[in-house]
Coordinates of C-alpha atoms in Angstrom, one line a residue:
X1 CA 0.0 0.0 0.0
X2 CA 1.3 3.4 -1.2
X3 CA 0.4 6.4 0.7
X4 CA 0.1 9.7 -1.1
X5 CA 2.0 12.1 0.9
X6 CA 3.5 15.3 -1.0
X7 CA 5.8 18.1 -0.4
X8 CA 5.1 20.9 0.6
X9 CA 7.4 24.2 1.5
X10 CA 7.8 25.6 4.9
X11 CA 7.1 29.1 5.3
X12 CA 9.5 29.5 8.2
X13 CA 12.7 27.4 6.6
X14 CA 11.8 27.9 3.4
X15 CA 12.9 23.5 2.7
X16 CA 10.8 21.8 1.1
X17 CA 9.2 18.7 3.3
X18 CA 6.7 15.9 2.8
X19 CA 3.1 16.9 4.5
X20 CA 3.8 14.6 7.5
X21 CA 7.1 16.2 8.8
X22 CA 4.6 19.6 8.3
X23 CA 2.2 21.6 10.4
X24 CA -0.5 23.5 8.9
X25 CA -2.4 26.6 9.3
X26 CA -4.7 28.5 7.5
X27 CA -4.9 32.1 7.9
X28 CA -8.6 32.9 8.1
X29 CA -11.0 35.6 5.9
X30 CA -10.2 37.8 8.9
X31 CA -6.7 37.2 8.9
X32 CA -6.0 35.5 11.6
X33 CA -3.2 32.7 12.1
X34 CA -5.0 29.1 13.3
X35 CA -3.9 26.2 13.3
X36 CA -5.6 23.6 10.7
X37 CA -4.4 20.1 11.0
X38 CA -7.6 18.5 9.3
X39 CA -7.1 20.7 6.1
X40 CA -10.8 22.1 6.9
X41 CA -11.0 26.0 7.1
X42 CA -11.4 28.1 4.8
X43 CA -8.3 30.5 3.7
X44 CA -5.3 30.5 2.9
X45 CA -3.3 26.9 3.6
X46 CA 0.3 26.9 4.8
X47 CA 2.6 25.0 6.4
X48 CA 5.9 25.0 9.2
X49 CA 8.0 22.2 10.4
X50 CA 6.6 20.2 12.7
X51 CA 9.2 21.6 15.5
X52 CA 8.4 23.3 18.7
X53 CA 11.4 25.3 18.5
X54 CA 11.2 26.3 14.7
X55 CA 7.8 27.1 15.5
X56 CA 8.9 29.4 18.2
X57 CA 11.2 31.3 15.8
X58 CA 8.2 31.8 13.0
X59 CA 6.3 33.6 16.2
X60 CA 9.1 35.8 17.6
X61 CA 10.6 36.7 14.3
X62 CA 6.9 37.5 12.9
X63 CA 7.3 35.3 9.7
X64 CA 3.9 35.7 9.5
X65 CA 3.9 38.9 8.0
X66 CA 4.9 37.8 5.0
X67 CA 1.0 36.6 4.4
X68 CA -0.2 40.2 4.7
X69 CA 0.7 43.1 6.6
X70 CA -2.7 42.5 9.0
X71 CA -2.0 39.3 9.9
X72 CA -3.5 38.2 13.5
X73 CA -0.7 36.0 15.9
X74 CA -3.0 34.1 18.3
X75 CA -0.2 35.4 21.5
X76 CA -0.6 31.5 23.0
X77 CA 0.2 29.9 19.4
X78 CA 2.8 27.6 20.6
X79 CA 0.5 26.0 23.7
X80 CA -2.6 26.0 21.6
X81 CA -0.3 23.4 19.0
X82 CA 1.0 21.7 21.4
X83 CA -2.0 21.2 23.3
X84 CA -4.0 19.6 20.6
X85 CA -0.8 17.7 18.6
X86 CA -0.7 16.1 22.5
X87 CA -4.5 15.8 22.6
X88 CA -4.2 14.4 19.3
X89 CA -1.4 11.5 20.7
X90 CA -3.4 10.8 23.6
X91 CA -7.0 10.5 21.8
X92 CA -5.4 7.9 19.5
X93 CA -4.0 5.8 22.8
X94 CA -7.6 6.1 23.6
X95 CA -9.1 5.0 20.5
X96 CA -6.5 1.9 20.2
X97 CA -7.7 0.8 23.2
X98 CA -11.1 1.2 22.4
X99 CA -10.5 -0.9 18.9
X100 CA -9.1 -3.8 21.3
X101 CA -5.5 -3.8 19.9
X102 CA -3.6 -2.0 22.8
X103 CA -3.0 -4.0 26.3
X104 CA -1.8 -2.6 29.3
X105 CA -0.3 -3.7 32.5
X106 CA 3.2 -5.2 33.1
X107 CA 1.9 -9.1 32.4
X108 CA -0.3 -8.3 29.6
X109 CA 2.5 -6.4 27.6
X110 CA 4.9 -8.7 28.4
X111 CA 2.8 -11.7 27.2
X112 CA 2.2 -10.0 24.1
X113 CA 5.9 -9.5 23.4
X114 CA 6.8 -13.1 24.0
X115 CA 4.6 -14.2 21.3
X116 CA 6.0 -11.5 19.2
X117 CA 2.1 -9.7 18.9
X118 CA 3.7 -6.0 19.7
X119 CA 4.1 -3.0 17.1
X120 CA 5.3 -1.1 19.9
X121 CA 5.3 -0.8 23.6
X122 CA 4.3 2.6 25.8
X123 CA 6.2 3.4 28.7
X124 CA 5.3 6.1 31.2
X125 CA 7.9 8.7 31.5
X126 CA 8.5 8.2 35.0
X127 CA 8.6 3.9 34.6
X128 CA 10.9 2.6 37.2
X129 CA 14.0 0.9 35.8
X130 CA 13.3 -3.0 36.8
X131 CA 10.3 -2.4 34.8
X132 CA 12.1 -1.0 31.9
X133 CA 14.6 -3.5 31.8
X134 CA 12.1 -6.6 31.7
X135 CA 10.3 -4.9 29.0
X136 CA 13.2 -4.3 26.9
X137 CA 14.6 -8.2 27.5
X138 CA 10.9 -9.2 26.7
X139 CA 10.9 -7.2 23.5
X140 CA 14.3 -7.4 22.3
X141 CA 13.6 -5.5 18.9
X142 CA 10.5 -3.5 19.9
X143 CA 10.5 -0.1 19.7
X144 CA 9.5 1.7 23.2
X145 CA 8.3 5.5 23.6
X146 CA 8.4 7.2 26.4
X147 CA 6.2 10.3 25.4
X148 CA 3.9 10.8 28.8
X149 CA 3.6 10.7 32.4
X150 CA 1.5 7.9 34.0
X151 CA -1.1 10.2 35.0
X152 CA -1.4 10.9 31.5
X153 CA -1.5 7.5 30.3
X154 CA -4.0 6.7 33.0
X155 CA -6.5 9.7 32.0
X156 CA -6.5 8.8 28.5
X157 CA -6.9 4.8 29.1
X158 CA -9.0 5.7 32.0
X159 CA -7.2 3.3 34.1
X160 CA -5.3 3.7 37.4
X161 CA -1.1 2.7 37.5
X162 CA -0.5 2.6 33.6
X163 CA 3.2 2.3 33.3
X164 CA 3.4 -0.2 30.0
X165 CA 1.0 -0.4 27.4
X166 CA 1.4 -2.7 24.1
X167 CA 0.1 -1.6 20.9
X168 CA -0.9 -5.0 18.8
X169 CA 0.7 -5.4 15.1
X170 CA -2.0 -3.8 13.0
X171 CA -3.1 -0.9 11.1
X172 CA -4.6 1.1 14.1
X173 CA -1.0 0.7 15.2
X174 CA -0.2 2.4 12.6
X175 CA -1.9 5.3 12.9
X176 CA -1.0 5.5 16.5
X177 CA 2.1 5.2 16.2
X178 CA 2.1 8.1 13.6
X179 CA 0.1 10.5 15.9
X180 CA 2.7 9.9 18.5
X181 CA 5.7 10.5 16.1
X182 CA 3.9 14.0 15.7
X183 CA 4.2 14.6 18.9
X184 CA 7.5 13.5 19.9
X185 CA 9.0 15.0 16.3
X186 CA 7.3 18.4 17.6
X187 CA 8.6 18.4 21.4
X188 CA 12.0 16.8 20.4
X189 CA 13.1 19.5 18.1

């Protein structure tokens, strides 16, 4: 299966990326920056690395102002992305779960490792050591992120104590797996 993804140019950098590596906005009929990661508003479309920090620089240095000397810069730009590309992470755990193809708890990830049933394995940020060490011996070539806190895991699994959580081989995976990329790719640079 192909995926269509094309390039498209970031206003900031001015490089040329696929879509994916991207965040769009639109800027509105009133002017005004928002961010439009469904490709739904109406306006003009563009796009910045997905990258907290080059993000940053587009709002400080007023890049924006090459759309159109009345362009509107939400002030709290930067937490309004981050708050929903982390909403948008979290929703997904949420929805795996809910699809029956994510497993959490110590045993139940582990289990699923042995019999080589794992895409990729959660791990709260603040996962004690002897934990982390099991799971990678369990999963020798597994991928494991460490994106959020257990009380962040545990609100959007509504569970109490999540520390691992497994996400099954399938496509759902898949799309989890890319949400969280999203995420990390945005915090992480």
């Amino acid at each position: 299966m192909t995926t269509n993804n094309p390039s498209r140019t970031c206003l900031f950098t001015g490089e040329e990326k696929p879509q994916d590596q991207l965040l769009r906005f639109t800027l509105t009929p009133d002017r005004q920056v928002v961010p439009d990661f469904k490709k739904r508003l109406p306006g003009q479309g563009f796009y910045i690395t997905n990258s907290k920090q080059i993000l940053a620089n587009a709002v400080s240095k007023n890049i924006f102002k090459k759309l159109g000397k009345h362009t509107v810069i939400m002030p709290n730009l930067l937490e309004i992305v981050e708050n929903i590309l982390k909403n948008r992470a979290l929703e997904s755990i949420n929805l795996a779960k809910k699809a029956g193809v994510l497993v959490s708890g110590f045993d139940k990830v582990k289990e699923k490792l042995t019999a080589d049933k794992v895409a990729f394995v959660l791990e709260a940020t603040d996962a004690g050591a002897d934990g982390h060490s099991k799971i990678l011996a369990a999963g020798k070539n597994v991928e494991i992120l460490t994106l959020f806190s257990i009380e962040e895991l545990d609100k959007a699994l509504n569970r109490t104590n999540t520390v691992h959580a497994a996400l099954l081989k399938s496509e759902m995976a898949q799309m989890v797996y890319n949400q969280l990329q999203k995420w990390q790719n945005f915090i992480n640079s």
